Each structure stands twice: as C-alpha cells, then as structure tokens.
mmCIF file of C-alpha atoms in Angstrom:
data_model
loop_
_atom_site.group_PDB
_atom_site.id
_atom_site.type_symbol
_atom_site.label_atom_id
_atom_site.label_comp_id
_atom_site.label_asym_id
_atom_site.label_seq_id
_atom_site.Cartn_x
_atom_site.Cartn_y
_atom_site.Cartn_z
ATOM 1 C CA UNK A 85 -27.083 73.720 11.086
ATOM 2 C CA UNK A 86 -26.665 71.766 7.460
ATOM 3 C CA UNK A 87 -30.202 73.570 6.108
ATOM 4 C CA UNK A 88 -28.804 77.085 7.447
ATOM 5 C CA UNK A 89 -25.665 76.198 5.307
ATOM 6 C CA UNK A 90 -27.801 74.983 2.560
ATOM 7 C CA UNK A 91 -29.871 78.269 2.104
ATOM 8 C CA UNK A 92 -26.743 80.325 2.742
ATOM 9 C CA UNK A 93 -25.170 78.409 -0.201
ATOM 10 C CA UNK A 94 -28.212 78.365 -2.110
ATOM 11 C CA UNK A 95 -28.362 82.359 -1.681
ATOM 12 C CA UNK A 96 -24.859 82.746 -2.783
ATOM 13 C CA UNK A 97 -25.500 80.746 -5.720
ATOM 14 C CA UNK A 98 -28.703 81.725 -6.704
ATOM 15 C CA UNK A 99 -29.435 84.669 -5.646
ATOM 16 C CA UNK A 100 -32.024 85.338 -2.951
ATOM 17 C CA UNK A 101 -35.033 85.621 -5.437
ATOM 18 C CA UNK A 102 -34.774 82.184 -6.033
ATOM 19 C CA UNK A 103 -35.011 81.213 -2.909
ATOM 20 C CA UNK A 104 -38.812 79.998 -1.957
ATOM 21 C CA UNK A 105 -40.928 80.929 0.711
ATOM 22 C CA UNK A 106 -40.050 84.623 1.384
ATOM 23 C CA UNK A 107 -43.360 86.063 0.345
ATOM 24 C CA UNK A 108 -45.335 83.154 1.738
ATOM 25 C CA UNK A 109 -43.494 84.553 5.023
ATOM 26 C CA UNK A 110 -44.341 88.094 4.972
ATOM 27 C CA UNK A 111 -47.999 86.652 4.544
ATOM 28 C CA UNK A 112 -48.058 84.514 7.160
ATOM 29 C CA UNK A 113 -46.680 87.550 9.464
ATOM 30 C CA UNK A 114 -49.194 89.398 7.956
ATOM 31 C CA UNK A 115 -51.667 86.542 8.869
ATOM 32 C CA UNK A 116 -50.550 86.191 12.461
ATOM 33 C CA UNK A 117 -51.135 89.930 13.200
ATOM 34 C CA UNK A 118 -54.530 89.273 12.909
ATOM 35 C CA UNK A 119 -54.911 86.725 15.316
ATOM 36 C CA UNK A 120 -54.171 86.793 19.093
ATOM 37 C CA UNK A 121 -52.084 83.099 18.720
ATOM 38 C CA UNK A 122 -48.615 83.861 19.710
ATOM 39 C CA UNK A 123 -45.841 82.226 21.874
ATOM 40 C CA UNK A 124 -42.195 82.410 23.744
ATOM 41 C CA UNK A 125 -40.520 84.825 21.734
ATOM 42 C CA UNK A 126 -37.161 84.992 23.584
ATOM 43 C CA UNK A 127 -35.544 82.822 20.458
ATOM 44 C CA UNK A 128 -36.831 85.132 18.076
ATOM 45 C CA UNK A 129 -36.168 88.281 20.353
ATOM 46 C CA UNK A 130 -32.644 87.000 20.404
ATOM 47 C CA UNK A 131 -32.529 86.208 16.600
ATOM 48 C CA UNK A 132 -33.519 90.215 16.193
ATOM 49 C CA UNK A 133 -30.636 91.187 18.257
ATOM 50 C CA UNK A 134 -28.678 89.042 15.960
ATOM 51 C CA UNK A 135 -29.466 89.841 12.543
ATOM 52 C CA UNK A 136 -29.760 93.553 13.283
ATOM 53 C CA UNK A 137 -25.771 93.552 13.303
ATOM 54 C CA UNK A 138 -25.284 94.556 9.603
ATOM 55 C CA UNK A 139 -23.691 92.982 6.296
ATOM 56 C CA UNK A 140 -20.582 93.077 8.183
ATOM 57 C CA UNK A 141 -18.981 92.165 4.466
ATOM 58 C CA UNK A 142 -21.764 89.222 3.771
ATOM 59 C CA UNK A 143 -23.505 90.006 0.891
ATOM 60 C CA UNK A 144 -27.312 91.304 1.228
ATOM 61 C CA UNK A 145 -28.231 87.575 0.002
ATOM 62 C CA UNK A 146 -26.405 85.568 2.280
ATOM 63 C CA UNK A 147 -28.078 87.739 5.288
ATOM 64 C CA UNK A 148 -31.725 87.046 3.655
ATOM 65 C CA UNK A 149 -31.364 83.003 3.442
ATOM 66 C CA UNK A 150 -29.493 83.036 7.217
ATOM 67 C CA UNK A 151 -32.940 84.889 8.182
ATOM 68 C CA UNK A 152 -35.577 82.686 6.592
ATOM 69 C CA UNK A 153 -35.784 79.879 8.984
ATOM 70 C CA UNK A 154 -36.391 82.665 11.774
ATOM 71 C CA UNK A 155 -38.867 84.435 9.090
ATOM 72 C CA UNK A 156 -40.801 80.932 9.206
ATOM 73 C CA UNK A 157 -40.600 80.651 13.185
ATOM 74 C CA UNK A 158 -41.874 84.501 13.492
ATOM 75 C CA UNK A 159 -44.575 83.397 11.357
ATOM 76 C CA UNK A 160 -45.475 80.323 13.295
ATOM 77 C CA UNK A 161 -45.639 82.013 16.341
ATOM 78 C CA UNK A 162 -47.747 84.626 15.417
ATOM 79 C CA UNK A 163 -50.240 81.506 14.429
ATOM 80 C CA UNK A 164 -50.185 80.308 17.943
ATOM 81 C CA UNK A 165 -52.633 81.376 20.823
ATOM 82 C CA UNK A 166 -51.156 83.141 23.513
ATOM 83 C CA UNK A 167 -52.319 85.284 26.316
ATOM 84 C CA UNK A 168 -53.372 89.513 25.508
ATOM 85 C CA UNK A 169 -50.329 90.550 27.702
ATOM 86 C CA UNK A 170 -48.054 89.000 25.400
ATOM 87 C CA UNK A 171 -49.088 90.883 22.205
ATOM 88 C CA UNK A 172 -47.224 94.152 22.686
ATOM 89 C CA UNK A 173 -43.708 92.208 22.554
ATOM 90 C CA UNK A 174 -45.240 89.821 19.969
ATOM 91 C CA UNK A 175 -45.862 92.518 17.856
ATOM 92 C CA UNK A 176 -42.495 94.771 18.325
ATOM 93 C CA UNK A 177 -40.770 91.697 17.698
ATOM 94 C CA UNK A 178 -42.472 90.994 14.474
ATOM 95 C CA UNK A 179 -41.952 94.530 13.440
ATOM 96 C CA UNK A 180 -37.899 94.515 13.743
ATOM 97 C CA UNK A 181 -37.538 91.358 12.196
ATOM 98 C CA UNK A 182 -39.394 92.537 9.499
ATOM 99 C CA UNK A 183 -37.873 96.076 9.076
ATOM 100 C CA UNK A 184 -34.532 94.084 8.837
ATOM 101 C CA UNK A 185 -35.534 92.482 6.130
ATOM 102 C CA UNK A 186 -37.075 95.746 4.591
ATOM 103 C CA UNK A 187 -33.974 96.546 5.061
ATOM 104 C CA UNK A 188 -31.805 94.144 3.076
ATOM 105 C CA UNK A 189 -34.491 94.069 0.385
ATOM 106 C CA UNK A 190 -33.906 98.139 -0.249
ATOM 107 C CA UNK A 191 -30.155 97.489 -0.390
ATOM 108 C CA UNK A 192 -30.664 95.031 -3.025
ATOM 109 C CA UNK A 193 -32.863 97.033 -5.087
ATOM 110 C CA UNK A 194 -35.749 95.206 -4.654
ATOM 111 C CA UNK A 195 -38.364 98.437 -3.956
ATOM 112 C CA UNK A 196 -41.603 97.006 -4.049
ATOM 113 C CA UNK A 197 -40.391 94.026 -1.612
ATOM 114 C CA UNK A 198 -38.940 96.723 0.685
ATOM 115 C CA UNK A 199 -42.184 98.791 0.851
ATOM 116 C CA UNK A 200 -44.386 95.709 1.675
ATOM 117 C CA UNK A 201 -41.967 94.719 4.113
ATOM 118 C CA UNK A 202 -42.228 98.207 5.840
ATOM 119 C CA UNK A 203 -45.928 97.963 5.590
ATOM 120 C CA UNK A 204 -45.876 95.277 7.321
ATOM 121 C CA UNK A 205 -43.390 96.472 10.070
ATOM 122 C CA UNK A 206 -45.595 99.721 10.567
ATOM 123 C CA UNK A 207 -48.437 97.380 10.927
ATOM 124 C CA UNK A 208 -47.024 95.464 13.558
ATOM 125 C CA UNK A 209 -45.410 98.419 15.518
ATOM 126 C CA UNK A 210 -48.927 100.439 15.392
ATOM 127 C CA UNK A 211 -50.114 97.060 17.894
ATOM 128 C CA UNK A 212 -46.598 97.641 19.632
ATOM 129 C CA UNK A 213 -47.537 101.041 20.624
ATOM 130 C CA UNK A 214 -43.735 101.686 20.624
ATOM 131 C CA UNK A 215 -42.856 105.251 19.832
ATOM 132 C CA UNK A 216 -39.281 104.601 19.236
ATOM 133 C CA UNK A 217 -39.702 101.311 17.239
ATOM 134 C CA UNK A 218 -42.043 103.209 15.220
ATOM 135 C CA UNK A 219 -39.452 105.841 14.305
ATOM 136 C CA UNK A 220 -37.102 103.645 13.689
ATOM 137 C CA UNK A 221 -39.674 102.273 10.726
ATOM 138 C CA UNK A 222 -40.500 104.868 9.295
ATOM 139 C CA UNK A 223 -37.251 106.943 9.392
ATOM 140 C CA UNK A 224 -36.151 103.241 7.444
ATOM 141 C CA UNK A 225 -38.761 103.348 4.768
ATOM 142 C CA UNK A 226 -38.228 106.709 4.382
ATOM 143 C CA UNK A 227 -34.876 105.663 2.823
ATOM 144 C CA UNK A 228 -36.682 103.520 0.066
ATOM 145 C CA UNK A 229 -37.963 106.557 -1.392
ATOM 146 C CA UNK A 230 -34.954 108.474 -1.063
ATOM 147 C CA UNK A 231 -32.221 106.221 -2.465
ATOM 148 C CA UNK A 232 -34.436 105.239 -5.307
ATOM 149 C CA UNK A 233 -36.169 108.757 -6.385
ATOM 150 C CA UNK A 234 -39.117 109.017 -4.928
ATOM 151 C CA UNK A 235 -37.799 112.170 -2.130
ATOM 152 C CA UNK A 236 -40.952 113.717 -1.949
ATOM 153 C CA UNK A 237 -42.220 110.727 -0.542
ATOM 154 C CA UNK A 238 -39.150 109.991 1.441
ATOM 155 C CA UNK A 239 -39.282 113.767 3.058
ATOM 156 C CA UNK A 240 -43.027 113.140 4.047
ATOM 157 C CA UNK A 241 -42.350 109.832 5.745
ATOM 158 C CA UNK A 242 -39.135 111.079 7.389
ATOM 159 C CA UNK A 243 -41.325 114.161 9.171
ATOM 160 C CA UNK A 244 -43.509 111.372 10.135
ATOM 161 C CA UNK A 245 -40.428 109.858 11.821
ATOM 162 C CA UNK A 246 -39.903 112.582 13.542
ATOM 163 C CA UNK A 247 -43.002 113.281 15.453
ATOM 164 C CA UNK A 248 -43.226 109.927 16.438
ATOM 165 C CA UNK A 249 -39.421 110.252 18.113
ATOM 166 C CA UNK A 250 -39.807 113.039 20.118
ATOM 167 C CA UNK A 251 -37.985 115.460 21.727
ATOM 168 C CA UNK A 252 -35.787 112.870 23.645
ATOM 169 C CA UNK A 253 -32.597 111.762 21.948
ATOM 170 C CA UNK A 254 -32.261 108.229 19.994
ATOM 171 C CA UNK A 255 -30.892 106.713 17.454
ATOM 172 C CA UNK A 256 -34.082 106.663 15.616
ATOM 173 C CA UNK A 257 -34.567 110.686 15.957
ATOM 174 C CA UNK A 258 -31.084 111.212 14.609
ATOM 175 C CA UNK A 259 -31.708 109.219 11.811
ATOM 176 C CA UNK A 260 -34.988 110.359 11.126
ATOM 177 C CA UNK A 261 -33.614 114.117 10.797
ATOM 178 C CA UNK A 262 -30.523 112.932 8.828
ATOM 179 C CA UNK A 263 -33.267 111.109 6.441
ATOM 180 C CA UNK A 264 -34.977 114.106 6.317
ATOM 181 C CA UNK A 265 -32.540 116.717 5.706
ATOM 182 C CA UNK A 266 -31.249 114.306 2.600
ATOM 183 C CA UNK A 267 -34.748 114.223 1.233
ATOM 184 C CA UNK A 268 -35.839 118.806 1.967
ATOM 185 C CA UNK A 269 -31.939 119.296 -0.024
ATOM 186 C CA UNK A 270 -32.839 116.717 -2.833
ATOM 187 C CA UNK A 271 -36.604 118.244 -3.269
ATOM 188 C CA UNK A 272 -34.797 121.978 -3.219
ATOM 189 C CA UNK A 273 -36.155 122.857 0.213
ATOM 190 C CA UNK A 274 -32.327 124.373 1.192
ATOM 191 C CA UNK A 275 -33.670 126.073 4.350
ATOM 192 C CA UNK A 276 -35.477 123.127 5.965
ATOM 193 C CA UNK A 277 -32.657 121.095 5.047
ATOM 194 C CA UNK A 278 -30.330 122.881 6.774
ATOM 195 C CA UNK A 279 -32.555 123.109 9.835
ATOM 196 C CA UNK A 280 -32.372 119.361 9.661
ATOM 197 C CA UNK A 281 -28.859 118.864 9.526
ATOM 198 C CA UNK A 282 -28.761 121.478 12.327
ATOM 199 C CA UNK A 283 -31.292 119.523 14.236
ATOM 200 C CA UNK A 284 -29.576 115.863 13.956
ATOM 201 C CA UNK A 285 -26.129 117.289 15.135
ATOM 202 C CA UNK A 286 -27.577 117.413 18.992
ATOM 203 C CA UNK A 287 -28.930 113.888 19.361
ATOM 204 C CA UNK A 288 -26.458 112.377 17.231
ATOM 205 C CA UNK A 289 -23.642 113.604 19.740
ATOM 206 C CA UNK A 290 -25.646 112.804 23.173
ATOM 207 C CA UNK A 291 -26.121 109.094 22.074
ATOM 208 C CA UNK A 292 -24.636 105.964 24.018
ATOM 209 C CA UNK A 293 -24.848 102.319 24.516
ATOM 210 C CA UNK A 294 -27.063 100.608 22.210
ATOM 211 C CA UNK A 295 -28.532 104.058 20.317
ATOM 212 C CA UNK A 296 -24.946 104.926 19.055
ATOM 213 C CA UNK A 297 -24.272 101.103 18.373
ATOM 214 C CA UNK A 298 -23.267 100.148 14.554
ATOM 215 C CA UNK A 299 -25.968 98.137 13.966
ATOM 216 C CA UNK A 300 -29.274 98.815 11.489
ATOM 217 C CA UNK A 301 -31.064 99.519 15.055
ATOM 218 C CA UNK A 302 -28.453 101.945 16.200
ATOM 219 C CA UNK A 303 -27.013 105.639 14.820
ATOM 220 C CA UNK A 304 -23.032 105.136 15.120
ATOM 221 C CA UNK A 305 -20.818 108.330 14.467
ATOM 222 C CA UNK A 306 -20.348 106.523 10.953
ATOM 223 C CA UNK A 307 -23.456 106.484 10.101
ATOM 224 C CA UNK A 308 -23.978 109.987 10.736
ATOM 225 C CA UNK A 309 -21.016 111.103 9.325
ATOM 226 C CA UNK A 310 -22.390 109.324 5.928
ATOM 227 C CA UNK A 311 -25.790 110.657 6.097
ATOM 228 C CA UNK A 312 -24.048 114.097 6.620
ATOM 229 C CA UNK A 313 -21.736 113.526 3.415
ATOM 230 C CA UNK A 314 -24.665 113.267 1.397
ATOM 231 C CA UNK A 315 -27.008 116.060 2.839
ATOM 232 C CA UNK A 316 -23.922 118.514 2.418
ATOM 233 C CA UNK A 317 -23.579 117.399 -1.000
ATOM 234 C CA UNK A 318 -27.028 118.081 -2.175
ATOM 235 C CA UNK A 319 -26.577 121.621 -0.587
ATOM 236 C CA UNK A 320 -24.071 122.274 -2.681
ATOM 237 C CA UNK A 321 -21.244 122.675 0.418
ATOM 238 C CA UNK A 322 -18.826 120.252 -0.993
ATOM 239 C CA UNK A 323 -16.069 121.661 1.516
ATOM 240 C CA UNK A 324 -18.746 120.265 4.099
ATOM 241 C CA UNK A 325 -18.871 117.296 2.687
ATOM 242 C CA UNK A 326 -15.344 116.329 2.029
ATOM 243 C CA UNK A 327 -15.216 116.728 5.620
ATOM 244 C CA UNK A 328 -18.034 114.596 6.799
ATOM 245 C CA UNK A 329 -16.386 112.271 3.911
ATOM 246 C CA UNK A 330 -13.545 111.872 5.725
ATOM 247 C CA UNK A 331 -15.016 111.122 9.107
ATOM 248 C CA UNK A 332 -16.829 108.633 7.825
ATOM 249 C CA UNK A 333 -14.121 106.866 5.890
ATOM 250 C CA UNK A 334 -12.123 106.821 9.131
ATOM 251 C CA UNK A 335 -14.498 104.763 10.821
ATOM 252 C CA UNK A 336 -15.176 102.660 7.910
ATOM 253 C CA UNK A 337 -14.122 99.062 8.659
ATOM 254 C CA UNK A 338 -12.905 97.126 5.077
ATOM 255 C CA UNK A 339 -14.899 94.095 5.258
ATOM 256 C CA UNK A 340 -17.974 97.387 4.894
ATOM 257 C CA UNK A 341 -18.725 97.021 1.202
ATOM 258 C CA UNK A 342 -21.401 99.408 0.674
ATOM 259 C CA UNK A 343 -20.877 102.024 3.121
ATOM 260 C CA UNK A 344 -17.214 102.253 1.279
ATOM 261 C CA UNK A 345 -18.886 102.525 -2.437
ATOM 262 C CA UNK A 346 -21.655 104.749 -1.518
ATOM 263 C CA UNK A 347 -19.148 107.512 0.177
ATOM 264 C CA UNK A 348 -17.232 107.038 -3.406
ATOM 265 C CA UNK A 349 -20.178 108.020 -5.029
ATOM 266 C CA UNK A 350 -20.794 110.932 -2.638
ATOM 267 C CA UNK A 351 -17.026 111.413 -3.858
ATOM 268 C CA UNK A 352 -18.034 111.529 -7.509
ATOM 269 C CA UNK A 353 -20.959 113.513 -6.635
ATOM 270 C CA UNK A 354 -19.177 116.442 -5.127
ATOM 271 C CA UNK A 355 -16.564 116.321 -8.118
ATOM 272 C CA UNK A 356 -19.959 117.387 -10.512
ATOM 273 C CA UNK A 357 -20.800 119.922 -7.996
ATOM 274 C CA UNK A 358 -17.383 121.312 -8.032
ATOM 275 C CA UNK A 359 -17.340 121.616 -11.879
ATOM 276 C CA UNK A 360 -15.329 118.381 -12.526
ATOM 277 C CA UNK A 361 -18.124 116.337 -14.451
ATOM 278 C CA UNK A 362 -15.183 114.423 -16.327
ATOM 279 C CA UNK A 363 -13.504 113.882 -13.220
ATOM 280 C CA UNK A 364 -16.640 112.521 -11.637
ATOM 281 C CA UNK A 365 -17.460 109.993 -14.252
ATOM 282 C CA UNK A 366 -14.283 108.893 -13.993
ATOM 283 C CA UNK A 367 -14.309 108.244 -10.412
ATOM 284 C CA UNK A 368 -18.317 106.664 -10.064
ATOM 285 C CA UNK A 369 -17.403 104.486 -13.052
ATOM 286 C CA UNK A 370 -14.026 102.784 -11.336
ATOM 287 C CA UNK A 371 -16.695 102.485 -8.259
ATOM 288 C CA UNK A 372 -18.737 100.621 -9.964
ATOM 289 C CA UNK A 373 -16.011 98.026 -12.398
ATOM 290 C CA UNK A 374 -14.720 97.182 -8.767
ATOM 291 C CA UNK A 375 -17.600 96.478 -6.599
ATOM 292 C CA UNK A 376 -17.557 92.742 -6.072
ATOM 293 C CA UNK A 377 -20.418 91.120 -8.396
ATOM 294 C CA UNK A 378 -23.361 90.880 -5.920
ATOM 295 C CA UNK A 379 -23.053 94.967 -5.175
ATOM 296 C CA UNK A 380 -23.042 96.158 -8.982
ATOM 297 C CA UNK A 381 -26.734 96.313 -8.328
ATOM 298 C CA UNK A 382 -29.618 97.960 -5.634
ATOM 299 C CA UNK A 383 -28.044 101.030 -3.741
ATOM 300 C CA UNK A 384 -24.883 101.761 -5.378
ATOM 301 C CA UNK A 385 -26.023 101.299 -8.787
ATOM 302 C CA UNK A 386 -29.234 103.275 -7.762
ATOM 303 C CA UNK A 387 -26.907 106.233 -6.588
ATOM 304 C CA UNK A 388 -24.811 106.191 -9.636
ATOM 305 C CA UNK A 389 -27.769 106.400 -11.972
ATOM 306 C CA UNK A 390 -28.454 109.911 -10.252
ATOM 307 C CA UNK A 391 -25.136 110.840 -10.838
ATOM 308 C CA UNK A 392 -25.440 109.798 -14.545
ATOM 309 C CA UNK A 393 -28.733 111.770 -14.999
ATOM 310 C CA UNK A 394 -26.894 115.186 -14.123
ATOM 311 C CA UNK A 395 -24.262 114.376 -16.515
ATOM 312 C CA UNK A 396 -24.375 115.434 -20.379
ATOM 313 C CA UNK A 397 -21.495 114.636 -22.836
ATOM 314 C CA UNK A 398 -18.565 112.760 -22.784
ATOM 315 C CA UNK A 399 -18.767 112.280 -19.169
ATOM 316 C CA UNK A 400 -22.584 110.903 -19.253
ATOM 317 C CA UNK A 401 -21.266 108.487 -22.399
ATOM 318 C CA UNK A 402 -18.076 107.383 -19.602
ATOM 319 C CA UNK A 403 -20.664 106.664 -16.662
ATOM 320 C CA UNK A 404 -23.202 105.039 -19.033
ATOM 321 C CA UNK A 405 -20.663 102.728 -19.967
ATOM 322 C CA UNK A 406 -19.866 101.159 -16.856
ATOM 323 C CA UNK A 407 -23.159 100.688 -15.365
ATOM 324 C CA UNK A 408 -23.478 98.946 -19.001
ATOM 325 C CA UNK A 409 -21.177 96.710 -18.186
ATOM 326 C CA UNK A 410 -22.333 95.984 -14.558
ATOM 327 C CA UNK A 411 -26.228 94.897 -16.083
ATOM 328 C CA UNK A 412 -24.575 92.659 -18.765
ATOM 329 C CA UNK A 413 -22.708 91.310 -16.055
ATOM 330 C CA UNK A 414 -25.788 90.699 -13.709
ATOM 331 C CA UNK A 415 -27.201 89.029 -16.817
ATOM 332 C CA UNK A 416 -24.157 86.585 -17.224
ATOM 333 C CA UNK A 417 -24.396 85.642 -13.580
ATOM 334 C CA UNK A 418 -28.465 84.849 -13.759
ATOM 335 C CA UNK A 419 -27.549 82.507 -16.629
ATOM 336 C CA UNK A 420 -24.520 80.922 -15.167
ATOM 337 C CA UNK A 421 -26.491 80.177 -11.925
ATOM 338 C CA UNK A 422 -29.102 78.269 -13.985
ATOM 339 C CA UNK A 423 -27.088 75.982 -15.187
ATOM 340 C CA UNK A 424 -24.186 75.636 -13.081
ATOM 341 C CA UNK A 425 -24.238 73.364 -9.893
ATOM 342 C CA UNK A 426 -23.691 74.638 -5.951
ATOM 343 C CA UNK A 427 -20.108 76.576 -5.384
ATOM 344 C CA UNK A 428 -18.520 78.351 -2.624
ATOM 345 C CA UNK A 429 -18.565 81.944 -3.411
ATOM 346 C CA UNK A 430 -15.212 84.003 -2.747
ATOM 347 C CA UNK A 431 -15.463 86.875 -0.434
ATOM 348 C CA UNK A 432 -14.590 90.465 -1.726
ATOM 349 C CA UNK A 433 -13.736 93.478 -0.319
ATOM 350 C CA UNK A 434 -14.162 96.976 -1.392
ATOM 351 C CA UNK A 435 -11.026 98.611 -0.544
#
C-alpha cells in the first residue's frame, strides 16, 4: 500500500512522464503477446474492472501511477507459461488494460503514447477474437485522431469500429457512430454525419447494465449527450447543440473536470458558429484561466486551439492570450517540480 502511495505522490508531484518504467511496460506486454506464458488473471481481470471507472476528479496522472504496479503484473503474466485455453482471456485482458491507459495518455496530450498504446490493445484483442472488445478499441483510438486533428484518420478508424460492432446494440457501437459522426461533420461530409448521429440515437437508448454504465468501457446517457453536443456543433445546428449541452451538463457530476471544460468549449464553439466570435473567446479563455493546473493541457487545451484557429482579430489575440498563459504556467510547474521536494497536491474542481 506505501509504494501505491508513493507513485501516486510521485505522479502528483512530478508528473507522470517522470515516472519510470511505463514504456518498459508496454514492451514487455508487447513481449508477452508473443509467447504462450501466461497465468491466473482474476487479479488483473479485477484490476480492469477497477481502473476502467474514470478520473472521477483524480487527475489523468494520479490514475497512470495507481495503474503501473498492475501494468508490471500484466506484463509478468504474459511472461509466464500457461495452457492454449487460457490465451483468449489472457489476451482481452491485456487489451483493456492497455486501452485504459491509451486512454489516459490521449487525455493528457500525449499522442504518440496513446497510439502505441492502442496498437498494442488492437494487437492483443485481434488474439482475443472479441468483436465487441475490438470496437471498443478502435472506436477509442479513433478519438486520438479526432481530438487532436487528424479526423480523416479518426473517421476511417471509427467505420472500422463499426463493422466490427455489428448490428446488435453496445456501448461500443454507440460510441463508435458518435466517433464517427464527430469525425464525417469535422471532414465536411454533412450527410454521412447526420446518418451517424441518426444511427447512434437507437443503440444509445436500448442500452442497460454495464453497456450504459459511466465508465471508459460503458456509453452512459452523458456521454452521449456530449458526443452529441459536439457533432451538432460541427453541423452547424447550434439550437441542437445547446440542447444536447444541457443534457449533458445535467448529468455532469462536479468532481468531472474534463467532461465540464470540454462542454464549455463546445459552449464557446457554438458562440463562433452563431456569429459571436468575441463572445466565444471570451468564454474558452475563462475555461481555460480556471481549469485546475494539471488540465490546462492534453484535451481541453487541444479543443481550444481549434477554436483559436477559426478565430481572426481581436478575438483570436483574447484566446491566444490565455492558452499563453496556461504553457508558461505548465513551464513554471516542470521547474518547480525539479527542485522542490514531495507535497500533497490540493484537489480542484471545475465548477
């Protein structure tokens, strides 16, 4: 329990790059697929059902050092011999813990970690055979690509997410159409993305149990309400989106840091659509001066850099400003975590 608090401290502190071992993990997971070691996974089965819970207010480097010690299990246990029957749960095992921490690494920015991290998920879910773990993958990665510019990309993967769903309703089929119809409206493909967004409304509302769950494995009403705020927004149907806005903020729980900032954005967003640049630049800019130190970076910052690129003007100088002052602050928090010792961070919420 006192080296689980150490590398939660250390994350806090630190930040999770500094934290050793990480890559050397993904390698050895890497390392293990190719082998047929393996061993009782029930611990690690149970740490997946864990960690795939969310933030829940932690920040995104707090979850990565509570996961390392089961990174390094997963990775022994992939070393170990075990018999061929047990390779299918070995291997679907392997891939959710890894697209977890996919996951976390795309939140924080980190895009190259976050694609090898889904490589190595897809890898492992391809021995898994499992359709619906594979969907869930891919309709993930296909997020990289669209929260960090690459939609193209993120459209391609996202159809890929689809076939591999199905027909039959899951959370991984309504997420992979949500993903999807975000990525056809931000490449200009306004007919297929409104076929998506037609598509996702019939799974998302037959879901139960652990598919509509409001967790990074399920597809809760908030999520969908979020994914919806965005699609609508890119479509240029702001009244749409205000709507789906408001659903979403409704079943927005405070300690939910990101999900908060990124329907802001969405917020800001609409306000440009709606011929309010000044009023949106406004708006993304207070986002951003209040996000708690450890979210001024990754996802939120990534969406309000869009937002600044469609901006000219006063309104692009307003925006430009603040995320200014978020990467000097990033800076001043690198250096003070050089040279100052261990401290207990304070919790923030994003109200």
């Amino acid at each position: 329990m006192k080296r689980r608090q150490l590398f939660t401290l250390a994350a806090a502190t630190a930040g999770f790059a500094a934290l050793p071992g990480i890559a050397q993990a993904r390698e050895g997971i890497d390392t293990g697929l190719d082998s047929d070691g393996a061993g009782d996974l029930a611990y690690l089965e149970g740490a997946f059902e864990r960690h795939r819970g969310g933030c829940n207010g932690r920040t995104p480097d707090a979850v990565l050092g509570e996961m390392r010690e089961d990174l390094a299990l997963l990775a022994a246990v992939l070393r170990r011999p075990h018999p061929a029957r047990d390779r299918t749960d070995r291997a679907r095992t392997a891939a959710g813990i890894s697209g977890l921490v996919a996951i976390v690494r795309h939140d924080r920015g980190d895009q190259a970690d976050a694609h090898l991290w889904f490589a190595t998920a897809a890898r492992a879910v391809r021995e898994s055979g499992d359709r619906r773990m594979t969907a869930w993958v891919l309709g993930r990665h296909a997020m990289v690509g669209l929260n960090y510019g690459a939609p193209g990309q993120a459209a391609r993967i996202a159809a890929q997410a689809r076939r591999a769903a199905g027909a039959r309703p899951s959370g991984a089929a309504a997420l992979a159409a949500a993903v999807n119809a975000r990525a056809l409206a931000a490449v200009g493909d306004l007919p297929g993305a409104r076929r998506a967004v037609d598509d996702v409304r019939t799974p998302a509302e037959q879901l139960d149990g652990p598919e509509s769950a409001d967790t990074w494995f399920g597809y809760p009403a908030q999520k969908h309400h979020v994914h919806l705020s965005q699609a609508y927004t890119l479509l240029g149907d702001t009244r749409a989106a205000y709507r789906a806005r408001d659903d979403a903020l409704a079943l927005t729980s405070s300690p939910s840091v990101m999900p908060r900032a990124l329907i802001a954005m969405d917020t800001a967003a609409c306000l440009r659509v709606d011929g309010d640049p000044g009023a949106a630049a406004t708006m993304a800019g207070a986002v951003h001066d209040r996000l708690p130190p450890a979210h001024r970076s990754g996802l939120v910052h990534s969406r309000a850099q869009i937002l600044h690129r469609h901006l000219d003007g006063a309104p692009r100088r307003l925006l430009g400003d603040a995320l200014a002052r978020g990467v000097r602050g990033a800076a001043a928090r690198v250096e003070d975590a050089l040279t100052a010792g261990p401290s207990v961070s304070t919790r923030h919420v994003f109200n």
